[in-house]
mmCIF file of C-alpha atoms and ligand atoms in Angstrom:
data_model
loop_
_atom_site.group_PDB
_atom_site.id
_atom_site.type_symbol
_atom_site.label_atom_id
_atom_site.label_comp_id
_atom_site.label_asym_id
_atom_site.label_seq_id
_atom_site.Cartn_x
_atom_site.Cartn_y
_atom_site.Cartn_z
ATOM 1 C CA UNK A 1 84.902 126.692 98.919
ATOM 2 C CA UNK A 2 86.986 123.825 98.163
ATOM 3 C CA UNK A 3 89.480 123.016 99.867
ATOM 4 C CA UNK A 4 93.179 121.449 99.732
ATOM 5 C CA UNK A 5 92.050 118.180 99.182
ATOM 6 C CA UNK A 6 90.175 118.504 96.247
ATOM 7 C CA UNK A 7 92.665 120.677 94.532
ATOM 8 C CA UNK A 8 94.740 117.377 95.038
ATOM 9 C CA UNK A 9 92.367 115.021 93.464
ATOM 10 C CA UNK A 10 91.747 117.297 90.710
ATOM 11 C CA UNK A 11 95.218 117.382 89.966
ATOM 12 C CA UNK A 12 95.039 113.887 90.648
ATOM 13 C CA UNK A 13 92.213 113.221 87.762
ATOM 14 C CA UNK A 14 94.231 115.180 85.125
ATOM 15 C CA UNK A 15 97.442 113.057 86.059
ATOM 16 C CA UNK A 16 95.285 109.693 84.918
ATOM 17 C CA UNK A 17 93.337 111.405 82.222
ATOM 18 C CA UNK A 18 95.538 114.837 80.378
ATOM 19 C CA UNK A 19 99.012 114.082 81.476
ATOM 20 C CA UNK A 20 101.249 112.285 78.146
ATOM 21 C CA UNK A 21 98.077 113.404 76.205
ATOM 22 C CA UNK A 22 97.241 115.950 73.771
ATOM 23 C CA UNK A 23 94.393 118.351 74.266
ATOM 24 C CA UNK A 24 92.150 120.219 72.487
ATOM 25 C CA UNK A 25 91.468 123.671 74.358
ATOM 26 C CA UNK A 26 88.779 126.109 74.093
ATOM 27 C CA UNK A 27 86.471 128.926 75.886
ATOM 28 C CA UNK A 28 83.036 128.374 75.065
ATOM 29 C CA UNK A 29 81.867 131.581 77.556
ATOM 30 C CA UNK A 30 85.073 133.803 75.396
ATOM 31 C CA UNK A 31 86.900 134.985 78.595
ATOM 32 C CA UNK A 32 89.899 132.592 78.236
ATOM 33 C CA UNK A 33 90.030 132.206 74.284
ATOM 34 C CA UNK A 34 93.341 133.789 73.722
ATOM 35 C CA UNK A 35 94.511 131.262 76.544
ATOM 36 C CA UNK A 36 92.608 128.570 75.248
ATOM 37 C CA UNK A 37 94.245 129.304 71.776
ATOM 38 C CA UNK A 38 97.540 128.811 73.239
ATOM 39 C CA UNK A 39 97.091 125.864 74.871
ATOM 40 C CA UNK A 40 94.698 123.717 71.866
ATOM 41 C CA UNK A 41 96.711 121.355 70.508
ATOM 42 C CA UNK A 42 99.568 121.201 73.224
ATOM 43 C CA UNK A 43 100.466 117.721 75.123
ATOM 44 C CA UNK A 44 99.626 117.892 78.827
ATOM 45 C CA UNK A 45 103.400 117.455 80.216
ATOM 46 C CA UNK A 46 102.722 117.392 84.138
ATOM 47 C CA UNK A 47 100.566 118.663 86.605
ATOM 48 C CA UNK A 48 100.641 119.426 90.558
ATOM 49 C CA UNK A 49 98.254 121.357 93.181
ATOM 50 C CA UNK A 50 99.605 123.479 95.934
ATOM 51 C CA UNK A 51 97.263 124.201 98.542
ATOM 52 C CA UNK A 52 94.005 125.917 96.440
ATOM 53 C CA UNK A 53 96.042 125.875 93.154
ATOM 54 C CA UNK A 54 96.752 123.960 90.654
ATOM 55 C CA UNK A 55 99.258 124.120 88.034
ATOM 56 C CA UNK A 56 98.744 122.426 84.253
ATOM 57 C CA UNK A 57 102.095 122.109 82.253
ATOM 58 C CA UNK A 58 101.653 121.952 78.809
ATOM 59 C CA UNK A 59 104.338 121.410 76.102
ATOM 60 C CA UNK A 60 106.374 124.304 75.133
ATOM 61 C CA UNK A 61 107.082 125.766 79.081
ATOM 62 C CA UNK A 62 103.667 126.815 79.350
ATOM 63 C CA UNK A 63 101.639 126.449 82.181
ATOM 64 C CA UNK A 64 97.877 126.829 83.319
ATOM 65 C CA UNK A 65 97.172 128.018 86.278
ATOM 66 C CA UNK A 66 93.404 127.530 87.868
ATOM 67 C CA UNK A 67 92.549 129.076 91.595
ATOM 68 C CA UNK A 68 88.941 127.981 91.986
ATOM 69 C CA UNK A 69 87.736 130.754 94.689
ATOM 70 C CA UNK A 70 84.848 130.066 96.299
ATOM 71 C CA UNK A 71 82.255 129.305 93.340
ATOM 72 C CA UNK A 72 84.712 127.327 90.769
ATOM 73 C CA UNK A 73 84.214 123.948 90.319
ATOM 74 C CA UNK A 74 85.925 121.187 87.159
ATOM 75 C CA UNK A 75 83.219 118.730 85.591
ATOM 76 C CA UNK A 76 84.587 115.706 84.059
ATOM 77 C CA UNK A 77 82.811 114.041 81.570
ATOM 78 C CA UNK A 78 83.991 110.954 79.128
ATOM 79 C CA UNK A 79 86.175 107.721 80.186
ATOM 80 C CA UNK A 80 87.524 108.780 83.930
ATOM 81 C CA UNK A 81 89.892 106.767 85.440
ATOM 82 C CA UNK A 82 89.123 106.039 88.750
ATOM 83 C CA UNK A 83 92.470 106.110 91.326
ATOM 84 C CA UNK A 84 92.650 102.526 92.214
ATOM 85 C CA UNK A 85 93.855 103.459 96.002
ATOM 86 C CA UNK A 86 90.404 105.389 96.447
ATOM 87 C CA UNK A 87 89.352 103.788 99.754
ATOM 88 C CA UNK A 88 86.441 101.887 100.119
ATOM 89 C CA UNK A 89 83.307 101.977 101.820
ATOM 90 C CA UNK A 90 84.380 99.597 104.589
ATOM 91 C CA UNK A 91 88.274 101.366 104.425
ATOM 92 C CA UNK A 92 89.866 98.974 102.161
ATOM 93 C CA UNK A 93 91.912 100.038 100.024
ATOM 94 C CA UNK A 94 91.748 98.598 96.232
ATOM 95 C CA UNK A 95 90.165 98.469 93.381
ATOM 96 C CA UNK A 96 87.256 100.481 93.255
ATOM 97 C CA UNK A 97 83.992 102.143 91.060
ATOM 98 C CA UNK A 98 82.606 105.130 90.422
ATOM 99 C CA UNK A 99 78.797 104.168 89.699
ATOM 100 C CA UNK A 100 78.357 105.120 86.248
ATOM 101 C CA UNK A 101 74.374 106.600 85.884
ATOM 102 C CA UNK A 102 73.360 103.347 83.675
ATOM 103 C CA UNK A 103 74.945 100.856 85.774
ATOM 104 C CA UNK A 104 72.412 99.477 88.030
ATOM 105 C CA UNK A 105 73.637 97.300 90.423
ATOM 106 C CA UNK A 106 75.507 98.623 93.549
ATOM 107 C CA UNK A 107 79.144 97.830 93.502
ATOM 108 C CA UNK A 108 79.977 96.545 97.006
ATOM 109 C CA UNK A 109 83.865 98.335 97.123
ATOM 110 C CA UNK A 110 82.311 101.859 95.569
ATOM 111 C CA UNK A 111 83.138 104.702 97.983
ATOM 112 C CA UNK A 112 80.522 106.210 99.657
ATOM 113 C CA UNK A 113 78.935 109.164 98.211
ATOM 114 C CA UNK A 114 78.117 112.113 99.842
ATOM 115 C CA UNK A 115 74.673 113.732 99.790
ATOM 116 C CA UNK A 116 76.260 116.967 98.960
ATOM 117 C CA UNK A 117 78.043 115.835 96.131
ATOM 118 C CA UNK A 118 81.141 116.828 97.686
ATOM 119 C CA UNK A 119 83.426 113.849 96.800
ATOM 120 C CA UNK A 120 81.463 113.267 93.349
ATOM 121 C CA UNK A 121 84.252 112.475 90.790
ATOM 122 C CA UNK A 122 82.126 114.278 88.094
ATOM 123 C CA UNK A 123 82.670 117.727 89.772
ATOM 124 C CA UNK A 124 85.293 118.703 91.746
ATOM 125 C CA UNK A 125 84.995 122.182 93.675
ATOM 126 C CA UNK A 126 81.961 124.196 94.965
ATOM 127 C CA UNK A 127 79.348 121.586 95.379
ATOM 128 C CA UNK A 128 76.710 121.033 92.135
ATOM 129 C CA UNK A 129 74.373 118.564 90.891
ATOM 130 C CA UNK A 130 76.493 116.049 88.614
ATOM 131 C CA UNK A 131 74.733 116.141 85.450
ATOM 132 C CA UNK A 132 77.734 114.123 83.197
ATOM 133 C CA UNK A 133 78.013 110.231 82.840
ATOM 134 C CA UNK A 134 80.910 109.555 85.066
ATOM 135 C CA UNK A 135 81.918 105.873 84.254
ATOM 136 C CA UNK A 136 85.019 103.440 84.444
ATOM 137 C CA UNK A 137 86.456 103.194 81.008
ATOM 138 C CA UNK A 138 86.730 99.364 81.549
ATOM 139 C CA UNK A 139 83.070 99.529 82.666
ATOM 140 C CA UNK A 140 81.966 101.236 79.465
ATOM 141 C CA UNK A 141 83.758 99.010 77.165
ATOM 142 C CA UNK A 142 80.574 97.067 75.500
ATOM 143 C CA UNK A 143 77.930 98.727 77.300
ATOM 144 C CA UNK A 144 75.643 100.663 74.842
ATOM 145 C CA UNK A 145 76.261 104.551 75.300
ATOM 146 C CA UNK A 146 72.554 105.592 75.807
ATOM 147 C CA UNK A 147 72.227 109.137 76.806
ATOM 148 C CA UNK A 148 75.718 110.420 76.546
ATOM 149 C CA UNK A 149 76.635 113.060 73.516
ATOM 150 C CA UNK A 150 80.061 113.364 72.486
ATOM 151 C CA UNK A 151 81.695 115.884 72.755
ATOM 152 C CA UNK A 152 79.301 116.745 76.101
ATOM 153 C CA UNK A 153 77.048 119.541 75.767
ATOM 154 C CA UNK A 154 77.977 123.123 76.494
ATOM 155 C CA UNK A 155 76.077 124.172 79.921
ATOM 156 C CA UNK A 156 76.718 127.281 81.643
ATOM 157 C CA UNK A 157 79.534 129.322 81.627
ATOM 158 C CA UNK A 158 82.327 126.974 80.752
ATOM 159 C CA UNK A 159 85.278 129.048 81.040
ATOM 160 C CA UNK A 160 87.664 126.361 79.970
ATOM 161 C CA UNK A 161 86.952 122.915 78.104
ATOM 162 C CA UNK A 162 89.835 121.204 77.994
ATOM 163 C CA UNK A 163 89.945 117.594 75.719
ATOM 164 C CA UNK A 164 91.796 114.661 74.832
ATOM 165 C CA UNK A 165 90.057 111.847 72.534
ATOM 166 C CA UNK A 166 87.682 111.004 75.400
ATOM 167 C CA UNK A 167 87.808 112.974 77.804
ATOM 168 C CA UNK A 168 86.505 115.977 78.921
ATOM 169 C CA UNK A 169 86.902 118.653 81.769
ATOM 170 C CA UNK A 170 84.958 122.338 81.860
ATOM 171 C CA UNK A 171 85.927 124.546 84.332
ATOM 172 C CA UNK A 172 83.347 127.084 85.621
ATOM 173 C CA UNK A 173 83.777 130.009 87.759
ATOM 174 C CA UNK A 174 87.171 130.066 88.535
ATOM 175 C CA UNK A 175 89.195 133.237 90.728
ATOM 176 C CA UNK A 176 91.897 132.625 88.153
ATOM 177 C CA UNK A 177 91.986 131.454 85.169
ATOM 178 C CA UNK A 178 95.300 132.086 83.311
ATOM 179 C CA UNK A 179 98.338 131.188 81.135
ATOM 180 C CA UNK A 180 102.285 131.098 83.016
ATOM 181 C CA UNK A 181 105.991 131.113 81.897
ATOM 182 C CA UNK A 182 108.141 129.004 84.067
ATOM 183 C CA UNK A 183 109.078 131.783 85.848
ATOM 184 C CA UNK A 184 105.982 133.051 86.765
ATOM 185 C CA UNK A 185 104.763 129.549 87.883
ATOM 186 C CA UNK A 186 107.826 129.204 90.240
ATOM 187 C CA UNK A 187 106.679 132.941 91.973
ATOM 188 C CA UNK A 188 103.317 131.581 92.662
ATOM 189 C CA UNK A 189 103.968 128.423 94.310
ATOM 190 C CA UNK A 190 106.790 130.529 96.202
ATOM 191 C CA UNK A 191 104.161 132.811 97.673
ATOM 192 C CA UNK A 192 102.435 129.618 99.479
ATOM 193 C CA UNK A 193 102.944 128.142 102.491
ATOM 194 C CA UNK A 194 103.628 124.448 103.137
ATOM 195 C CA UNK A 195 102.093 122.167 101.504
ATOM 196 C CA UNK A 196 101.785 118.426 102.837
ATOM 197 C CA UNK A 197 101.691 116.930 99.552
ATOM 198 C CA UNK A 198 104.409 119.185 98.079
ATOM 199 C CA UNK A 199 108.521 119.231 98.967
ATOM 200 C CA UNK A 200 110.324 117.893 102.263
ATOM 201 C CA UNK A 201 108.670 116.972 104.730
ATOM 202 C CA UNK A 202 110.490 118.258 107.585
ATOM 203 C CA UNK A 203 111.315 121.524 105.518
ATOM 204 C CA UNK A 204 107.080 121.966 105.680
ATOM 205 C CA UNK A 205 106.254 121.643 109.329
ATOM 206 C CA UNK A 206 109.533 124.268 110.031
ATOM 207 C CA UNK A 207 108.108 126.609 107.812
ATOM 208 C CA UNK A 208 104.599 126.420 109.458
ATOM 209 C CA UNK A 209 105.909 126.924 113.013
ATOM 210 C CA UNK A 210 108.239 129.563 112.308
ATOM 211 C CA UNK A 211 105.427 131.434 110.482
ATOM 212 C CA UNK A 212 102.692 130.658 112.958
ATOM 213 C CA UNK A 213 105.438 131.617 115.737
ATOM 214 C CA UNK A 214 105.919 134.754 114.887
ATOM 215 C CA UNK A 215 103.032 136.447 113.918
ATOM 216 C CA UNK A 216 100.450 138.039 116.656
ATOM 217 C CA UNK A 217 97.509 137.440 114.198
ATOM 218 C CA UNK A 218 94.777 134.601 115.800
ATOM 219 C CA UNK A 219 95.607 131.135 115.164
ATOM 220 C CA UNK A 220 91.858 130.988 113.479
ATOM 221 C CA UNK A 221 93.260 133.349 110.794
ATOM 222 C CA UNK A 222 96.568 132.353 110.020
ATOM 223 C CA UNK A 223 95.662 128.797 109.474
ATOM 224 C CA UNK A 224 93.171 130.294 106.532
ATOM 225 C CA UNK A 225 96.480 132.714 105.756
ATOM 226 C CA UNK A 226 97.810 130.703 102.668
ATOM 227 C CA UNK A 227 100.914 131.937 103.126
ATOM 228 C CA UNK A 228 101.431 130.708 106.061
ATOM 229 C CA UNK A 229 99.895 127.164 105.359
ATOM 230 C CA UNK A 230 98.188 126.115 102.091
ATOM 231 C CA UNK A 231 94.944 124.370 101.448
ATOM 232 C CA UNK A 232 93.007 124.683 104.930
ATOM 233 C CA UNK A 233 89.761 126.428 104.815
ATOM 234 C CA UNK A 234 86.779 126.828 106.297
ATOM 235 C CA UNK A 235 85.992 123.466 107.919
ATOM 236 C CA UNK A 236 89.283 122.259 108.263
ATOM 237 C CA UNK A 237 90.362 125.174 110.313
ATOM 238 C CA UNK A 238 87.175 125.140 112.372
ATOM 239 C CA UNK A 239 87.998 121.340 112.680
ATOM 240 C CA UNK A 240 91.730 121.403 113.532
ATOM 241 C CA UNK A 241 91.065 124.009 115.936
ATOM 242 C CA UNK A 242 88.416 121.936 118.100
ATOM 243 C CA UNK A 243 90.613 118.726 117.707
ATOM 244 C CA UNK A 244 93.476 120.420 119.147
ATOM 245 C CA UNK A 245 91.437 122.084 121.763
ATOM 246 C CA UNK A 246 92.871 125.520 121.022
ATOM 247 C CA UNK A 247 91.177 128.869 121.335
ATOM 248 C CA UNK A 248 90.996 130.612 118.267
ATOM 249 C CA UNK A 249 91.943 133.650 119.412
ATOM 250 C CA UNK A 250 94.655 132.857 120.542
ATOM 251 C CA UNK A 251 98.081 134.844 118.709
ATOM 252 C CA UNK A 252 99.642 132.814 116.552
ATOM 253 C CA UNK A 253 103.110 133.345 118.662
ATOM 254 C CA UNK A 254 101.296 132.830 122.054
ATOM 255 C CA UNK A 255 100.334 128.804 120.694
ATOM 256 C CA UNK A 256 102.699 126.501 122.543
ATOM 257 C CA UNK A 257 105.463 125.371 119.963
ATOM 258 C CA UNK A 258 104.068 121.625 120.335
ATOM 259 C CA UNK A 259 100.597 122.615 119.819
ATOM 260 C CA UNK A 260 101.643 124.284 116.468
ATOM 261 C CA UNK A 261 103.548 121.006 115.430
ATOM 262 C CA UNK A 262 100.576 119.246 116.493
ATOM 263 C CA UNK A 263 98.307 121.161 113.859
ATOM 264 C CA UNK A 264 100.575 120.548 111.466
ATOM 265 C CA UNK A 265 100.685 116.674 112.097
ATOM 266 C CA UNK A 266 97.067 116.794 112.120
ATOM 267 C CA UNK A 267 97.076 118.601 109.093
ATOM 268 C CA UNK A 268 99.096 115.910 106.978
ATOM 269 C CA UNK A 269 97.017 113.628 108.489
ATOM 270 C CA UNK A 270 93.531 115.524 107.794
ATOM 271 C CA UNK A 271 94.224 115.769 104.223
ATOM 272 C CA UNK A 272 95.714 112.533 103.803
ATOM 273 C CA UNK A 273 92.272 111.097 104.005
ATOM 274 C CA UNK A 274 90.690 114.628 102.571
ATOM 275 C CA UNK A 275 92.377 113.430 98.858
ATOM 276 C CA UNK A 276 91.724 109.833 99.476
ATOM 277 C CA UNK A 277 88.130 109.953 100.191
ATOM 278 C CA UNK A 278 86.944 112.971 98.579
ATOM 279 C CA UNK A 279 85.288 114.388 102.139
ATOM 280 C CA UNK A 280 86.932 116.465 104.621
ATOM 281 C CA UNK A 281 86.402 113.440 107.739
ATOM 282 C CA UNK A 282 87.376 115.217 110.813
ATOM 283 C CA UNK A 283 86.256 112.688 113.022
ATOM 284 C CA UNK A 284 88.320 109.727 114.203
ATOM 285 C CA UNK A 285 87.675 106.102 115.661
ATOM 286 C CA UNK A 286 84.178 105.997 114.975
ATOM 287 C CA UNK A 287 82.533 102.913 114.649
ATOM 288 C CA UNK A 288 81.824 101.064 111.290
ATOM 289 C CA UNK A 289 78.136 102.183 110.996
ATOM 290 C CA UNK A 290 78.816 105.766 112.553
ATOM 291 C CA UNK A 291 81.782 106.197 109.939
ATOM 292 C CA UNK A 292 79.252 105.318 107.458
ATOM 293 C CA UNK A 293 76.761 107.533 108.035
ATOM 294 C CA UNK A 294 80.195 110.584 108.884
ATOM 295 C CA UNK A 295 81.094 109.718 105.066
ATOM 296 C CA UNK A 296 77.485 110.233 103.544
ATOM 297 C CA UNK A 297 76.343 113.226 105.703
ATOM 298 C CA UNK A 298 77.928 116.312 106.459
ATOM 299 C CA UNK A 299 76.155 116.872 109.290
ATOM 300 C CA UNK A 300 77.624 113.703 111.003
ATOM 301 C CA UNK A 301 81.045 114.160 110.316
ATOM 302 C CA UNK A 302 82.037 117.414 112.171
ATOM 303 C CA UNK A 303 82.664 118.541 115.696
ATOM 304 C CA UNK A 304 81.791 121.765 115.753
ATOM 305 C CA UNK A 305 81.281 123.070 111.370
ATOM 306 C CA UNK A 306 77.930 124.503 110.746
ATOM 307 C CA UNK A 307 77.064 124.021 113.992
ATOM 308 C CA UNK A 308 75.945 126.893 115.159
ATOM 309 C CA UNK A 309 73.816 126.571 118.412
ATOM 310 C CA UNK A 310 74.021 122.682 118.242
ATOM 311 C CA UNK A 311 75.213 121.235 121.619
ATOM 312 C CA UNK A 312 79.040 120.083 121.127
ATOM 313 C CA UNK A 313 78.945 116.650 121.133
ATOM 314 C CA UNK A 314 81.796 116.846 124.104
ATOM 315 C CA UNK A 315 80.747 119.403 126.624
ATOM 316 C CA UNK A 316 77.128 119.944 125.682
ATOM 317 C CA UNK A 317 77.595 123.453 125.514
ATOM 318 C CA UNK A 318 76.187 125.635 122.632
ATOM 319 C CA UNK A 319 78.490 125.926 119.813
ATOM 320 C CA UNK A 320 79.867 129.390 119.104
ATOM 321 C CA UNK A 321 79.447 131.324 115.571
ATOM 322 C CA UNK A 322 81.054 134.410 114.924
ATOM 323 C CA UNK A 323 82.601 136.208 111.729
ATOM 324 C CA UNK A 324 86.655 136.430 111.653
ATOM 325 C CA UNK A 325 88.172 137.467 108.931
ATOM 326 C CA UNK A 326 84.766 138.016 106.802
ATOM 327 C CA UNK A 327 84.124 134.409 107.344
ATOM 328 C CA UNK A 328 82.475 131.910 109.999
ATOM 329 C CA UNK A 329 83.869 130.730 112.312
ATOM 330 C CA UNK A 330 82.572 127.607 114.504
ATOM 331 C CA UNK A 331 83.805 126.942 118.189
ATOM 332 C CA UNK A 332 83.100 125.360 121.680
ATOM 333 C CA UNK A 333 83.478 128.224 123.627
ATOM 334 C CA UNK A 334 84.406 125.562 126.434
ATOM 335 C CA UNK A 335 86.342 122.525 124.978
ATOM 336 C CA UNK A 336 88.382 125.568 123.442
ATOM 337 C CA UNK A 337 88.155 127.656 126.624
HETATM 338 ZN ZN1 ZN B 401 82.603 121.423 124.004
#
């Protein structure tokens, strides 16, 4: 399931490629073609993500709302514009690349790219093996453009192909998929929770402890509740959780008013580097070659995710799995005693 973060860098990707441009829209699978026929030929006017969702304007106070769910996923294909701040493989920020598939040599600054796939620029959402050209525009100036069809070939069930002169982004398997007045836009975003990325600051992190405050549900649940926070799922919750030390049972009005204020700092900060990086890094002050191998392997960059039955890497003791609210749920049943 993606979470916040990459809703924010997909967002993030149609800012540098759609926004000020116009697109061509279509359905190639036919479940959005009256949609897609409203929104072919329209400029891209602005775009944002709230927590899981993000929201497309297009000319004409329409807007496009996408919730991936748990299987949806955007491929971009074309000239992508790479975010210069993307950090680096040794932190830096700067200029960086995305390895294009017929550019040999390493590039020393690229990010590093998870085994996983799950900060690959070419597809943003539930994990999949990239199958577009993914290249610098500045890098493909001059190159010869072996291998790559334009327009890119249907595959699979594109919901969505949206289009400007060069490029390209099909979404697949979305939860939602569907066309908004202005009005209805504004009703959706008001139904989330705080957002880091999104309004006041200090507004936010009130929000999120008055809702957390007052509700007897387990902290483990309402930080998945996206109305009471937006964007955390799965790992992040499991990982906030263990990095605060907090039992997940505990009722959300029980948690210690600082504790709550320190998830939400830790929150900011968690998806901060989520949408700068492309990986949900839950770990902090490891060392160059540990953070290395954290930002190419799942497996090295959580305390207690998919851990089940692992020693925590703390305490030693087994780490807990158990189902909460229909999904898993990782813990150190003594670190978070
Ligand atoms: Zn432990």
């Amino acid at each position: 399931m993606p979470e916040g973060h990459s809703v924010h860098r997909i967002a993030r990707q149609f800012e540098r490629n759609f926004v000020g441009k116009q697109m061509r829209a279509s359905s190639p699978q036919g479940r959005f073609a009256e949609g897609a026929a409203m929104l072919d030929g329209r400029e891209a006017v602005s775009v944002k993500a709230v927590g899981k969702q993000m929201f497309l304007e297009a000319e004409g106070d329409l807007w496009l709302r996408v919730h991936l769910g748990l299987y949806g996923a955007w491929d971009f294909a074309g000239e992508i514009l790479i975010d210069p701040t993307i950090a680096s493989a040794n932190g830096r920020m700067g200029q960086t690349n995305q390895r294009g598939t017929d550019l040999d040599a390493p590039i020393v600054d690229a990010p590093i790219l998870d085994a996983a796939g799950e900060n690959s620029l070419a597809s943003i959402g539930a994990p999949r093996r990239a199958r577009v050209h993914v290249r610098m525009s500045e890098q493909t100036k001059g190159l010869a453009d072996e291998g790559s069809e334009w327009p890119p070939p249907i595959v699979g069930q594109v919901r969505l192909r949206l289009m400007t002169d060069i490029t390209a982004a099909d979404l697949r398997g979305p939860t939602a998929c569907e066309l908004q007045t202005p009005d209805e836009m504004l009703a959706s975003v008001a139904k989330l929770g705080p957002d880091p990325l999104v309004g006041d600051p200090i507004e936010n992190e009130e929000r999120f402890v008055q809702a957390v405050r007052k509700k007897k549900a387990p902290i483990a649940l309402l930080l998945m509740d996206q109305s009471v926070v937006s964007g955390i799922g799965n790992v992040y919750r499991a990982e906030m959780l263990y990095r605060a030390r907090l039992n997940p049972h505990t009722p959300g009005r029980d948690v210690p008013e600082e504790i709550v204020r320190q998830l939400w700092h830790d929150w900011v900060r968690l998806l901060a580097i989520g949408v700068e990086t492309g990986q949900m890094m839950t770990m902090d002050d490891l060392s160059p070659t540990d953070y290395r191998a954290a930002m190419a392997s799942r497996d090295d960059r959580h305390w207690v995710y998919h851990r089940a039955g692992l020693p925590c890497r703390v305490c030693g003791t087994e780490i807990a799995l158990e189902e909460l609210g229909a999904r898993k749920l990782y813990w150190c049943p003594r670190c978070q005693a």
